[in-house]
Coordinates of C-alpha atoms and ligand atoms in Angstrom, one line a residue:
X1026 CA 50.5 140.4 64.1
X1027 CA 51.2 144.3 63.2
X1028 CA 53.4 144.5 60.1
X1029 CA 56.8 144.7 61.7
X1030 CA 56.5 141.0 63.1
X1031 CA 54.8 140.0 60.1
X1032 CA 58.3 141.3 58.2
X1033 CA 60.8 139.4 61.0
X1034 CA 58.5 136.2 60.1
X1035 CA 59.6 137.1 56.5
X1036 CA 62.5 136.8 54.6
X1037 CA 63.7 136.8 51.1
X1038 CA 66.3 134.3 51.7
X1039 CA 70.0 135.2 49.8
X1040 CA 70.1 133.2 46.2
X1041 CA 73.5 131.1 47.2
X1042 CA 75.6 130.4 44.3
X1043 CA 74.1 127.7 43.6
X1044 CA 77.2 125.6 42.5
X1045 CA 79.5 126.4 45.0
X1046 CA 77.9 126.9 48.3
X1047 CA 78.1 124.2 50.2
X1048 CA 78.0 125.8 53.7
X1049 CA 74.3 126.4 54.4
X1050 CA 74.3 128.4 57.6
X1051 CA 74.1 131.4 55.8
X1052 CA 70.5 130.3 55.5
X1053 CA 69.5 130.1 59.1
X1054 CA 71.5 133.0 60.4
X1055 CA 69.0 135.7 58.6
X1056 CA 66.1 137.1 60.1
X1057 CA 64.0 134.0 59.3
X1058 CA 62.0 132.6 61.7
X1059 CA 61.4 128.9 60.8
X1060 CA 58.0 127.5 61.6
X1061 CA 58.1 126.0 65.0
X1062 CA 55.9 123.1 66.3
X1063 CA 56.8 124.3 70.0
X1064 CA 55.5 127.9 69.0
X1065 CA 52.4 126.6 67.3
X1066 CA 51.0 124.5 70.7
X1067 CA 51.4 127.8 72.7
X1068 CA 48.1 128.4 71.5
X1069 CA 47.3 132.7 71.5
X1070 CA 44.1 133.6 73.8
X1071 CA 44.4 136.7 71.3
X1072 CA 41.2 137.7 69.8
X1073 CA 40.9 136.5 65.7
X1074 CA 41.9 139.2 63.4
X1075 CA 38.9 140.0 60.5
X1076 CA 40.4 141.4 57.9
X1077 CA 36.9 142.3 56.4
X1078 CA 38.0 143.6 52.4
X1079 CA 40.6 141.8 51.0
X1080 CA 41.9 143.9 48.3
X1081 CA 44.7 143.1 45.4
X1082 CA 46.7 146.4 45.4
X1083 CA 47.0 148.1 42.0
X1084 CA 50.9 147.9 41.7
X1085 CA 50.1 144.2 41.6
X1086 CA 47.6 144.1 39.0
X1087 CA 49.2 143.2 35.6
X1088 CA 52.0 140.8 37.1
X1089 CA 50.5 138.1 35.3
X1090 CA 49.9 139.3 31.7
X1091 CA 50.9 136.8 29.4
X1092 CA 51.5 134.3 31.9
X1093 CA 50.1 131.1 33.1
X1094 CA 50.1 129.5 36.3
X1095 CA 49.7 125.4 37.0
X1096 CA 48.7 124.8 41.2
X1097 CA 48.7 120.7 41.8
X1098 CA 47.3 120.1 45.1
X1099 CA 48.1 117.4 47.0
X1100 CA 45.7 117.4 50.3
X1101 CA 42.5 117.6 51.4
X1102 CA 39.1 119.8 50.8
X1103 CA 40.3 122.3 52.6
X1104 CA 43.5 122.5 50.4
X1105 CA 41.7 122.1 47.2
X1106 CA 39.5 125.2 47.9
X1107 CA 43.0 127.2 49.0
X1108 CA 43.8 126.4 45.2
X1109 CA 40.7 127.8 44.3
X1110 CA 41.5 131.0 46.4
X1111 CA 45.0 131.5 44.8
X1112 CA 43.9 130.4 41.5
X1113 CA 41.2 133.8 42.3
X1114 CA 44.3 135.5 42.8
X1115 CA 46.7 134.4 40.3
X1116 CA 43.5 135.0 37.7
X1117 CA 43.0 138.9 39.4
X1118 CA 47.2 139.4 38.5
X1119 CA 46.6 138.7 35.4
X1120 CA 47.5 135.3 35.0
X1121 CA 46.0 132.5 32.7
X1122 CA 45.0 128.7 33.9
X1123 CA 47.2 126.2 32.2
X1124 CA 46.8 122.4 32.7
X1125 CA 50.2 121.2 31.6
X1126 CA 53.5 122.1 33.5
X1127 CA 54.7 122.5 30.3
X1128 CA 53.7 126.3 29.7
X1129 CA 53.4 127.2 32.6
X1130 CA 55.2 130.4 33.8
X1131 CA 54.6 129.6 37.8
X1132 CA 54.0 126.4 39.2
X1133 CA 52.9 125.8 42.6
X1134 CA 52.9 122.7 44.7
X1135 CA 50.0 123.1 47.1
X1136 CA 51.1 120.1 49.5
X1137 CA 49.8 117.7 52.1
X1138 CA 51.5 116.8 55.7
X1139 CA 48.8 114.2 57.0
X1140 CA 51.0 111.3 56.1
X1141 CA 54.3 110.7 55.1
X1142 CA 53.9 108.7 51.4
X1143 CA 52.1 112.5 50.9
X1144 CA 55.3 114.4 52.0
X1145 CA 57.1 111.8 49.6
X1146 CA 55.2 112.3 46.7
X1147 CA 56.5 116.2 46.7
X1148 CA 59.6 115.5 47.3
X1149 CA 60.0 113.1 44.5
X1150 CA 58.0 115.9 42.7
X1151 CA 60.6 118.7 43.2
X1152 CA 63.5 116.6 42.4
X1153 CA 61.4 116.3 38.7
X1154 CA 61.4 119.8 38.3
X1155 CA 64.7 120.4 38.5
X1156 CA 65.5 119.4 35.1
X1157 CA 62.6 121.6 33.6
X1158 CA 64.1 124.8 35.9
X1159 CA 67.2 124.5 34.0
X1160 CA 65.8 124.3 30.5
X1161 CA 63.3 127.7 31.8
X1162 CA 65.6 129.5 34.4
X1163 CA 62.8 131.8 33.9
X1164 CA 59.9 129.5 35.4
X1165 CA 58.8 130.1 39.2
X1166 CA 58.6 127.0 41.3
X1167 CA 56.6 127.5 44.4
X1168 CA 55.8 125.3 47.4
X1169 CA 52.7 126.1 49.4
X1170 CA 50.2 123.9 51.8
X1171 CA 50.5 122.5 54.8
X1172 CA 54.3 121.0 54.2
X1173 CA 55.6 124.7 54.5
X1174 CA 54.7 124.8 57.6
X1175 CA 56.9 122.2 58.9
X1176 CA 60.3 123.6 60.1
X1177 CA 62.1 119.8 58.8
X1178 CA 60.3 120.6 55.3
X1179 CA 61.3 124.5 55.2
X1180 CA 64.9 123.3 56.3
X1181 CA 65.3 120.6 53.6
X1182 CA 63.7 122.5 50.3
X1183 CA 66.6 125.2 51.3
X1184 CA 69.4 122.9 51.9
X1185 CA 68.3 119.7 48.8
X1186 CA 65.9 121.8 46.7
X1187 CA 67.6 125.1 45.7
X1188 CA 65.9 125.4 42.9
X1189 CA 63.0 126.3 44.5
X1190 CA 61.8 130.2 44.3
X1191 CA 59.4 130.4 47.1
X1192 CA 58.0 129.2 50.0
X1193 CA 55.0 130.1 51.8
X1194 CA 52.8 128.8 54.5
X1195 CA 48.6 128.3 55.2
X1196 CA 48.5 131.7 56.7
X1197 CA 49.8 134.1 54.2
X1198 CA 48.1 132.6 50.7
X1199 CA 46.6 136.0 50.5
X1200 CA 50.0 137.3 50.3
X1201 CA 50.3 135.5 47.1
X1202 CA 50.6 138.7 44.8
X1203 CA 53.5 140.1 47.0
X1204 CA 55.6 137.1 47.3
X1205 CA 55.3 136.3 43.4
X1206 CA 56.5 140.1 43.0
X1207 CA 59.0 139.2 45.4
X1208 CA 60.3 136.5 43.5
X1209 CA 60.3 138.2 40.1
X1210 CA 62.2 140.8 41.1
X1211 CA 64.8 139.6 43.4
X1212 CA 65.2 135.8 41.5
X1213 CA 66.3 134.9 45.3
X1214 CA 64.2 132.4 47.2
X1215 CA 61.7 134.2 49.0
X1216 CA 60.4 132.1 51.8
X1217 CA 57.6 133.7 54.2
X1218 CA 56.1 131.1 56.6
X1219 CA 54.0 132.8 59.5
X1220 CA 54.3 130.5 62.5
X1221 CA 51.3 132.2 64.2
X1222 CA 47.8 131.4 63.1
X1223 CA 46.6 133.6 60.2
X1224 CA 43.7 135.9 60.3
X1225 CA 40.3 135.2 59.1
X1226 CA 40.2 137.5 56.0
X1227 CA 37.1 137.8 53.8
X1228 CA 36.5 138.6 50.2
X1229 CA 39.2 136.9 48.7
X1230 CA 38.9 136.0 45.2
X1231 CA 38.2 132.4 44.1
X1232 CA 38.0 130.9 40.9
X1233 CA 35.8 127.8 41.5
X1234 CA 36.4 124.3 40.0
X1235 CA 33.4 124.1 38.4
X1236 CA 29.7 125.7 38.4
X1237 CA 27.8 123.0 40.0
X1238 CA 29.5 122.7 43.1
X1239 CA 31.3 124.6 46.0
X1240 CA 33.4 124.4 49.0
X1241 CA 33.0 127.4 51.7
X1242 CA 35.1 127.6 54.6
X1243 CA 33.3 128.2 57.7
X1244 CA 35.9 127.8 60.6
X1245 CA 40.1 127.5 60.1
X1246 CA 42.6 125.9 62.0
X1247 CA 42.3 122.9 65.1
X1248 CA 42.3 122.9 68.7
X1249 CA 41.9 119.2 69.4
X1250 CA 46.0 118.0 69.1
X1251 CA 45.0 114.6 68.3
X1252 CA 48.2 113.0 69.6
X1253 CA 49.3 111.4 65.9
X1254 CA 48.1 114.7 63.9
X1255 CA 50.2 117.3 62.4
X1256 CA 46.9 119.5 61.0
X1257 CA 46.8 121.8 64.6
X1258 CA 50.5 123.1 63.6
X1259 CA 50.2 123.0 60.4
X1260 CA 46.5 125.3 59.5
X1261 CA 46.6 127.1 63.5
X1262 CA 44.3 127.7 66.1
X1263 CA 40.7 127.1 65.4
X1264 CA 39.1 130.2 64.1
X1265 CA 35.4 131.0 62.6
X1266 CA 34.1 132.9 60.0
X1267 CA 31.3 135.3 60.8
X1268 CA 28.4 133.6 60.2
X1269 CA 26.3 136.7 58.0
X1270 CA 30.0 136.1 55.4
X1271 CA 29.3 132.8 55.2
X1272 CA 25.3 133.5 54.7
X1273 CA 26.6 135.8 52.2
X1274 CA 28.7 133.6 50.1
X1275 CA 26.1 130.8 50.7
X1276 CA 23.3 133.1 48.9
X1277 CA 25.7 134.4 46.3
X1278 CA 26.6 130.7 45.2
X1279 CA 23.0 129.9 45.0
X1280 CA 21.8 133.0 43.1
X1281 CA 24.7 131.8 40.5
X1282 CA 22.8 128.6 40.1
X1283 CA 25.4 126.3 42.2
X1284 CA 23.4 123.2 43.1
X1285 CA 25.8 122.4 46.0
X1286 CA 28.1 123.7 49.0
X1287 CA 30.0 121.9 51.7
X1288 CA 30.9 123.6 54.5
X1289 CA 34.2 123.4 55.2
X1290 CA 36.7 123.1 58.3
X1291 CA 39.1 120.5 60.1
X1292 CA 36.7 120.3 63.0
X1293 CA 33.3 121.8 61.8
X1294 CA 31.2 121.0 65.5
X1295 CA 33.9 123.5 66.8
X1296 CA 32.5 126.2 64.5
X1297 CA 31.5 129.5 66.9
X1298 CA 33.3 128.3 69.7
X1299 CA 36.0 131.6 69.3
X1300 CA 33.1 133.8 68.9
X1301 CA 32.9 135.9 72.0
X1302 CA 30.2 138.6 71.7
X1303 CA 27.6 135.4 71.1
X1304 CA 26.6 131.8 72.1
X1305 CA 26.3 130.4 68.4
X1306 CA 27.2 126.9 66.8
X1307 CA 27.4 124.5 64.0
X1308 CA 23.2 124.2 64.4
X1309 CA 22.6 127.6 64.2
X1310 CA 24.8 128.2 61.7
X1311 CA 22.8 125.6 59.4
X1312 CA 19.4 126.3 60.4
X1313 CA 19.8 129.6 59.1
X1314 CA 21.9 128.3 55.9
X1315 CA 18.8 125.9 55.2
X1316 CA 16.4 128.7 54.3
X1317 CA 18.6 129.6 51.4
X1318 CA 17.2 128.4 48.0
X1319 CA 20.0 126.0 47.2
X1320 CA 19.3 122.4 46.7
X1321 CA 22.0 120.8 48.8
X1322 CA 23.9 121.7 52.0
X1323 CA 26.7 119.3 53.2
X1324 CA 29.3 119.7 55.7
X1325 CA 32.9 118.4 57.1
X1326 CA 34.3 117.2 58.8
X1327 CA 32.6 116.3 61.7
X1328 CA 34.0 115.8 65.4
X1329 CA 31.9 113.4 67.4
X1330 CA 33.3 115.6 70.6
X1331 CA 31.8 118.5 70.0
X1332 CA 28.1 117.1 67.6
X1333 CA 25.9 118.5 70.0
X1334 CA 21.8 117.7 70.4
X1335 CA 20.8 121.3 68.8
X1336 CA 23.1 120.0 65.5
X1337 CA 21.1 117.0 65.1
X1338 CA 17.8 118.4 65.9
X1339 CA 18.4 121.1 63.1
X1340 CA 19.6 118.2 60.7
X1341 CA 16.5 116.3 61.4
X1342 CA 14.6 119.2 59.7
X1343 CA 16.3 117.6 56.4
X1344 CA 15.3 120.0 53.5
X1345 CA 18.5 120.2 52.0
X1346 CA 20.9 119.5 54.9
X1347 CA 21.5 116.1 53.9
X1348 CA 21.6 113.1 55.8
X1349 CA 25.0 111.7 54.8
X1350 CA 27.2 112.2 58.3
X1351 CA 31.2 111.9 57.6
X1352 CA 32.2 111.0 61.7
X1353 CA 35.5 109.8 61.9
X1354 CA 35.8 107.8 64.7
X1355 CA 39.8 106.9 64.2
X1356 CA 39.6 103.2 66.7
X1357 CA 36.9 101.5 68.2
X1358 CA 39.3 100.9 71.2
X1359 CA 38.7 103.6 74.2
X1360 CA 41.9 102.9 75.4
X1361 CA 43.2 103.6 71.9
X1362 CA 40.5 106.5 71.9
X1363 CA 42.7 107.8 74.9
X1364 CA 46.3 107.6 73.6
X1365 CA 45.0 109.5 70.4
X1366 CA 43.4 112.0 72.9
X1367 CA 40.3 112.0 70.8
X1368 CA 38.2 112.6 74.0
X1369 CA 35.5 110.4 73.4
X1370 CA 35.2 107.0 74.2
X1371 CA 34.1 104.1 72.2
X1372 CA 29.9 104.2 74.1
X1373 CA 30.3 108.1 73.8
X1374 CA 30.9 107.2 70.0
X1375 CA 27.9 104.4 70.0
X1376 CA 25.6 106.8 71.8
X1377 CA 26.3 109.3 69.4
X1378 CA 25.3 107.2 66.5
X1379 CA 22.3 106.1 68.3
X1380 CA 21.0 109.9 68.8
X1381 CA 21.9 110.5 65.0
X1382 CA 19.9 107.3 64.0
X1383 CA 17.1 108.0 66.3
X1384 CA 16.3 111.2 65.0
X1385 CA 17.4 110.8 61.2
X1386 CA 16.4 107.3 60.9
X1387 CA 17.9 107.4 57.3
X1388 CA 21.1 108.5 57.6
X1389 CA 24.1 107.5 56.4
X1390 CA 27.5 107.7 58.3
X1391 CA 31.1 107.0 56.8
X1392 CA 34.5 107.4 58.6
X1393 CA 38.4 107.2 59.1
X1394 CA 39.7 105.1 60.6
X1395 CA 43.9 104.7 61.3
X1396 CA 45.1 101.1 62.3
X1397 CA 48.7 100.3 63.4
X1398 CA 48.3 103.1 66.4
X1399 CA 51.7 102.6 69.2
X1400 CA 51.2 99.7 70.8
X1401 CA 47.5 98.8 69.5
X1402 CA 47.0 95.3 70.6
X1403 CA 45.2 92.7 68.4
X1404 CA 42.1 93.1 71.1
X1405 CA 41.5 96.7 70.3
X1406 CA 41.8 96.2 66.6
X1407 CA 39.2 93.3 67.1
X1408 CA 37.2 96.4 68.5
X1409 CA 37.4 98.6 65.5
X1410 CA 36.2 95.8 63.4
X1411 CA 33.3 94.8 65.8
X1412 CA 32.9 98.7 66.3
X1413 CA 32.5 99.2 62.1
X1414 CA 29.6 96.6 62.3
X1415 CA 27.7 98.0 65.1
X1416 CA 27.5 101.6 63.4
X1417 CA 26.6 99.7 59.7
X1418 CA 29.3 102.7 58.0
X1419 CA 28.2 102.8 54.4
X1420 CA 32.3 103.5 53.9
X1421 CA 35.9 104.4 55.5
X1422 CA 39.1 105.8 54.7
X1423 CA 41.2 103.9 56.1
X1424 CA 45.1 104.6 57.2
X1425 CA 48.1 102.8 58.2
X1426 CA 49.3 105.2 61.3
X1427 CA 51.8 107.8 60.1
X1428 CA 54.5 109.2 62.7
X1429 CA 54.7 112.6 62.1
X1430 CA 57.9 114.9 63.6
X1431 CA 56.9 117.0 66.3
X1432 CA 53.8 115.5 67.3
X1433 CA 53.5 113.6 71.2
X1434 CA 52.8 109.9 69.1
X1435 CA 55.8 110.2 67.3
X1436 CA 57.7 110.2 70.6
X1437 CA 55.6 107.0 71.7
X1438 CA 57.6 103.8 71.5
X1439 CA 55.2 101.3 68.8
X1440 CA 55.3 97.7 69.3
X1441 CA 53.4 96.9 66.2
X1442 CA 55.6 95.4 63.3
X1443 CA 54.7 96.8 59.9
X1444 CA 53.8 93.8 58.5
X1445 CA 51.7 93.2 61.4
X1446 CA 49.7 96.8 60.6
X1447 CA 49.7 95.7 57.1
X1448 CA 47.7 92.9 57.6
X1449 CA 45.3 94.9 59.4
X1450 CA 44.2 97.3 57.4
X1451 CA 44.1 94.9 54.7
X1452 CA 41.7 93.2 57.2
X1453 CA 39.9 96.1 57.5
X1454 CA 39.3 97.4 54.1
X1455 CA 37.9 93.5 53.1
X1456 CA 35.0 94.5 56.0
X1457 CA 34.9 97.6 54.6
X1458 CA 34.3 97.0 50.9
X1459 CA 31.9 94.1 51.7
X1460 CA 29.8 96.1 53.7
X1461 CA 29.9 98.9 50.7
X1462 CA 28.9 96.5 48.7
X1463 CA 25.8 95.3 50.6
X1464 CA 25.2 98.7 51.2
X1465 CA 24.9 99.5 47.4
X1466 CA 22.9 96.1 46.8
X1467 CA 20.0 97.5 49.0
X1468 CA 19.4 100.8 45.8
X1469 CA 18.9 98.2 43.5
X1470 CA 15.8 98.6 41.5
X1471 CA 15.2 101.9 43.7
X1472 CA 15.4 105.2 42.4
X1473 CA 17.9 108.1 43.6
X1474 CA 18.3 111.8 43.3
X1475 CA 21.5 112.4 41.2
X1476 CA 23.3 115.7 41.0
X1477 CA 24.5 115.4 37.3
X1478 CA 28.0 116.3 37.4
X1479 CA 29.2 115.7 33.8
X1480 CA 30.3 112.7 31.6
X1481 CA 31.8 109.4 33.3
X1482 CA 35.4 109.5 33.2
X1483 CA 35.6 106.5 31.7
X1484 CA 32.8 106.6 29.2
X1485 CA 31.8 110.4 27.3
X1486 CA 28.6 108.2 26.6
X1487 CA 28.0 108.0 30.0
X1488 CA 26.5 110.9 33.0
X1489 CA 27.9 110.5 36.2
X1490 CA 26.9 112.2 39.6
X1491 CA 26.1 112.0 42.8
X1492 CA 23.0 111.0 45.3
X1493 CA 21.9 112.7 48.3
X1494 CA 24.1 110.1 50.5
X1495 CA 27.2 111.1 48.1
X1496 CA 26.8 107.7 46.0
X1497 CA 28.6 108.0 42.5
X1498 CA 25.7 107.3 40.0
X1499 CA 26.5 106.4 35.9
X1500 CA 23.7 106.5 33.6
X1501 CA 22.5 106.8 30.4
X1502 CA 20.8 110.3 30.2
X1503 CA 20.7 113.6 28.0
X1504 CA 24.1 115.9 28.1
X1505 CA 21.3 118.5 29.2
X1506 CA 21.0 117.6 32.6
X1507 CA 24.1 118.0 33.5
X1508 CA 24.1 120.8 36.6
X1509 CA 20.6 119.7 37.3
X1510 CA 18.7 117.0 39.6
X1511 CA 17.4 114.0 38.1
X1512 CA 15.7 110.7 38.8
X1513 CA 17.4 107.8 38.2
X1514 CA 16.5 104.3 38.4
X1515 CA 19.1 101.7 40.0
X1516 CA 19.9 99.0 37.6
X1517 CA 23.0 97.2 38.8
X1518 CA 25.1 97.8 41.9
X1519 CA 29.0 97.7 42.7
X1520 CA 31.1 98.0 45.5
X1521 CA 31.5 101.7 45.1
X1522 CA 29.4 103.0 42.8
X1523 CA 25.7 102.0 41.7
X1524 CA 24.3 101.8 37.6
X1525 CA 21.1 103.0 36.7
X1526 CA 18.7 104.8 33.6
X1527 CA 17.4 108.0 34.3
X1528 CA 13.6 108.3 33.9
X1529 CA 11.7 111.1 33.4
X1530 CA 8.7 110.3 35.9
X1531 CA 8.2 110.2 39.6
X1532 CA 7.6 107.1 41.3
X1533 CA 9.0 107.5 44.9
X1534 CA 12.6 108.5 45.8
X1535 CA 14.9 107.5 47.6
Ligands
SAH582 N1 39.8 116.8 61.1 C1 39.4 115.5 60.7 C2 40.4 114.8 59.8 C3 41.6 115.4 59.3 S1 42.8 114.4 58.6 C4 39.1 114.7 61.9 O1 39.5 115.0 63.0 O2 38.5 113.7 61.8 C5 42.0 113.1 57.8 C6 42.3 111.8 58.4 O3 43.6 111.4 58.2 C7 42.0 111.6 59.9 O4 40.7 111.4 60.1 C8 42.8 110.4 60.2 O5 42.1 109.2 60.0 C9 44.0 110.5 59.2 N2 45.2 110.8 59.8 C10 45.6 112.0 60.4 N3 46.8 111.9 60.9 C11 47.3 110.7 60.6 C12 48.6 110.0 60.8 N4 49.5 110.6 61.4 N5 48.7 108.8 60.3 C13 47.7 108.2 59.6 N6 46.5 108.8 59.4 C14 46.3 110.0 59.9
SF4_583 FE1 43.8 116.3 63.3 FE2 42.3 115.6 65.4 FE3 42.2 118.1 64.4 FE4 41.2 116.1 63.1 S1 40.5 116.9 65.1 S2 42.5 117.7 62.3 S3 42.5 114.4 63.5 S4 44.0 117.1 65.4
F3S584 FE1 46.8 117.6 54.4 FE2 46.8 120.0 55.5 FE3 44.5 118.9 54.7 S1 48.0 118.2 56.2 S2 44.8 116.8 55.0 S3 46.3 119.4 53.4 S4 44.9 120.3 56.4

């Protein structure tokens, strides 16, 4: 997009007067381009734009001084680490954390648009904020993520939420020091939602939850339009990072002393698919990202579609690509499988595991799974259920089937009475918790690599982390070894999360 598209996608939209204005169309007859579902499936062939050297530009630098910002997020990893790239920026303006909304100078919702309770909760969250935008006319209220993207969303906040100051979309976060300007100096909404897929653009800032672990992006955006998902319009068209950035980042986290990364993207088996000077993938992406001196390497979300044999060979060289496998597999049903357009079937699925199993014999393999689909028959939820105990998942999320605006399911008549999906995902999670449960019986006594992440929430007295296989761990240990890998010994096991004492000699991991 050259810059004068990029400004027709933009607008600072005209500050009504907010008391009187009750005819909104002065809204929608600027230059403002909403977001549009239609324009998002016409997917570009255009090649991925690398914007190589991010740079904050100096008239920026200083916006922040004596200011704090507040970012709550509401989605998933891949939103969480967006927070950590616009915390990076807010932090390179001059800006100063805060925890509390209460001195906070800027506050930014970074929102979800997977489900609709998710949508909910921000829109009960803005209503909130309306009282503490007329006590501090002077605070910003922003709304960011993957809810800006919606044209419905961007059309209610500017008709119901006026009290918003900006808007902005997945695409342009890095445009985070202009639109705050923006808002400062024009105190008019400024909304700036690109409706094209963003760039990949490198050497953004990030300030990092944390020292122990990290999340790197390796690919943006999805390709698959599963027919009941909103994430294809809402982060664009798949694109990958360069593999020698993400070797980069990869070696600076480790030389930092981080003990972890996950790789990060909607559809990580897609990864290299847009490159088109070379044939390279997920598998040779990692067996190059194994020879780096960091203890563990983790990655999702995986696409059973596109896990291909080299993937699997390269994970069976272990080291530190763990063997924990996140596969959603959304139905057992194929016929289900079909209607979602997952493009696999339920014995693609089965053969898949099989492969994994055969060549990592101890892997582990959690999932999602959404129940309730249009039209799912009792017979094809029988199959998700008889489908969960043939693969043994260690654990699932589970969902209640969401329509989402815009997307083909939404359009699908649904036969399925609430109650009627109720009962089935309550069905579901009792599987799933018992076979958690059994799962975490079979540690007991054995002993587990733990990644000390810091005291148990509920106990200070208390060290919790996590095992190779991702399993919470609480123990009784010294605060120094907290950041580092220890051995502990499994005394007593729960549904989701397993007891031990950590012991200072080997005797046989797990
Ligand atoms: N890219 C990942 C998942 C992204 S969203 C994948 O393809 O597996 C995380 C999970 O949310 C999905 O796996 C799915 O189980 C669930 N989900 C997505 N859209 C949903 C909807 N409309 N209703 C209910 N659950 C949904
Ligand atoms: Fe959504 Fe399907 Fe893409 Fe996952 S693969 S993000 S479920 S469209
Ligand atoms: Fe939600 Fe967007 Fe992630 S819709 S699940 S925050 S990609």
């Amino acid at each position: 997009m050259n810059e004068e598209q990029r400004k027709q996608q933009q607008t600072a939209v005209k500050s009504p007067d907010k008391k009187s204005v009750k005819d909104y169309s002065k809204y929608f007859d600027t230059t403002y381009v909403p977001p549009s579902l239609k324009e998002a499936k016409k997917r570009g062939k255009e090649e991925v734009a690398y914007q190589e050297n991010f740079q904050i530009s100096e008239q920026y630098r200083g916006l922040g001084t004596g200011k704090k910002f507040y970012i709550r997020t509401y989605g998933c990893q891949m939103n969480e680490h967006d927070t950590e790239v616009m915390a990076g920026i807010f932090t390179a303006l001059g800006f100063e954390h805060t925890d509390s909304v209460d001195d906070a100078n800027v506050i930014l919702l970074n929102t979800c648009a997977i489900r609709e309770n998710a949508e909910n909760k921000v829109f009960g969250e803005l209503g909130h904020f309306k009282a503490l935008k007329r006590e501090r006319p002077d605070l910003l209220l922003g709304v960011c993520g993957c809810m800006s993207q919606e044209e419905s969303v961007v059309s209610k906040i500017l008709k119901t939420y006026q009290h918003v100051d900006m808007i902005f979309g997945t695409h342009n976060i890095h445009r985070l020091p202009e639109i705050l300007d923006n808002a400062y100096k024009s105190k008019e909404m400024v909304v700036e939602v690109w409706s094209k897929e963003g760039d990949v653009i490198e050497n953004l800032p990030r300030k990092r939850k944390g020292n122990i672990k990290a999340w790197v992006n390796i690919m943006y955006g999805c390709d698959k339009f599963c027919t009941y998902c909103i994430v294809p319009y809402t982060r664009g068209k798949e694109r990958s990072r360069r593999p020698e950035d993400i070797i980069q980042e990869v070696r600076h986290l480790a030389a930092q002393g981080y003990k972890e990364v996950t790789l990060l993207g909607q559809n990580v088996n897609a990864y290299g698919k847009d490159f088109k000077d070379m044939e390279y993938g997920l598998g040779h992406l990692m067996d190059e990202l194994r020879k780096i001196d960091i203890p563990r390497i983790r990655f999702t979300t995986s696409h059973p579609r596109d896990f291909d044999d080299h993937l699997i060979d390269v994970l069976a060289k272990g080291g530190n690509l763990l063997d924990h496998i996140h596969l959603p597999v959304q139905s057992g049903s194929s016929e289900c499988l079909k209607i979602m357009a997952r493009k696999y079937t339920r014995e693609h699925y089965l053969e898949l595991v099989r492969k994994i199993k055969e060549a990592i014999p101890n892997a582990s393999l959690t999932t999602d799974i959404i129940v309730g689909f249009p039209n799912e028959t009792d017979e094809q939820f029988e199959e998700t259920i008889s489908l969960y105990k043939e693969v043994g998942f260690d654990s699932a999320y589970t969902f209640i089937y969401s329509p989402r605006e815009g997307t083909p399911a939404a359009k699908m008549k649904d036969n399925v009475p609430m109650n009627v999906k109720k009962q089935r995902l309550q069905r579901l999670n009792a599987l799933v918790n018992e076979t958690s449960a059994q799962k975490m019986k079979e540690y007991d006594g054995k002993i587990v690599n733990v990644l000390v992440e810091g005291e148990s929430k509920n106990n200070p007295d208390v060290l919790a982390g996590y095992t190779e296989k991702n399993k919470l761990v609480n123990f009784k240990g010294p605060k120094t070894s907290i950041g580092q890998i220890v051995k502990v010994k499994i005394t007593e096991t729960k549904t989701w999360s397993l007891n031990g004492e950590m012991i200072e000699e080997e005797i046989g991991v797990e």
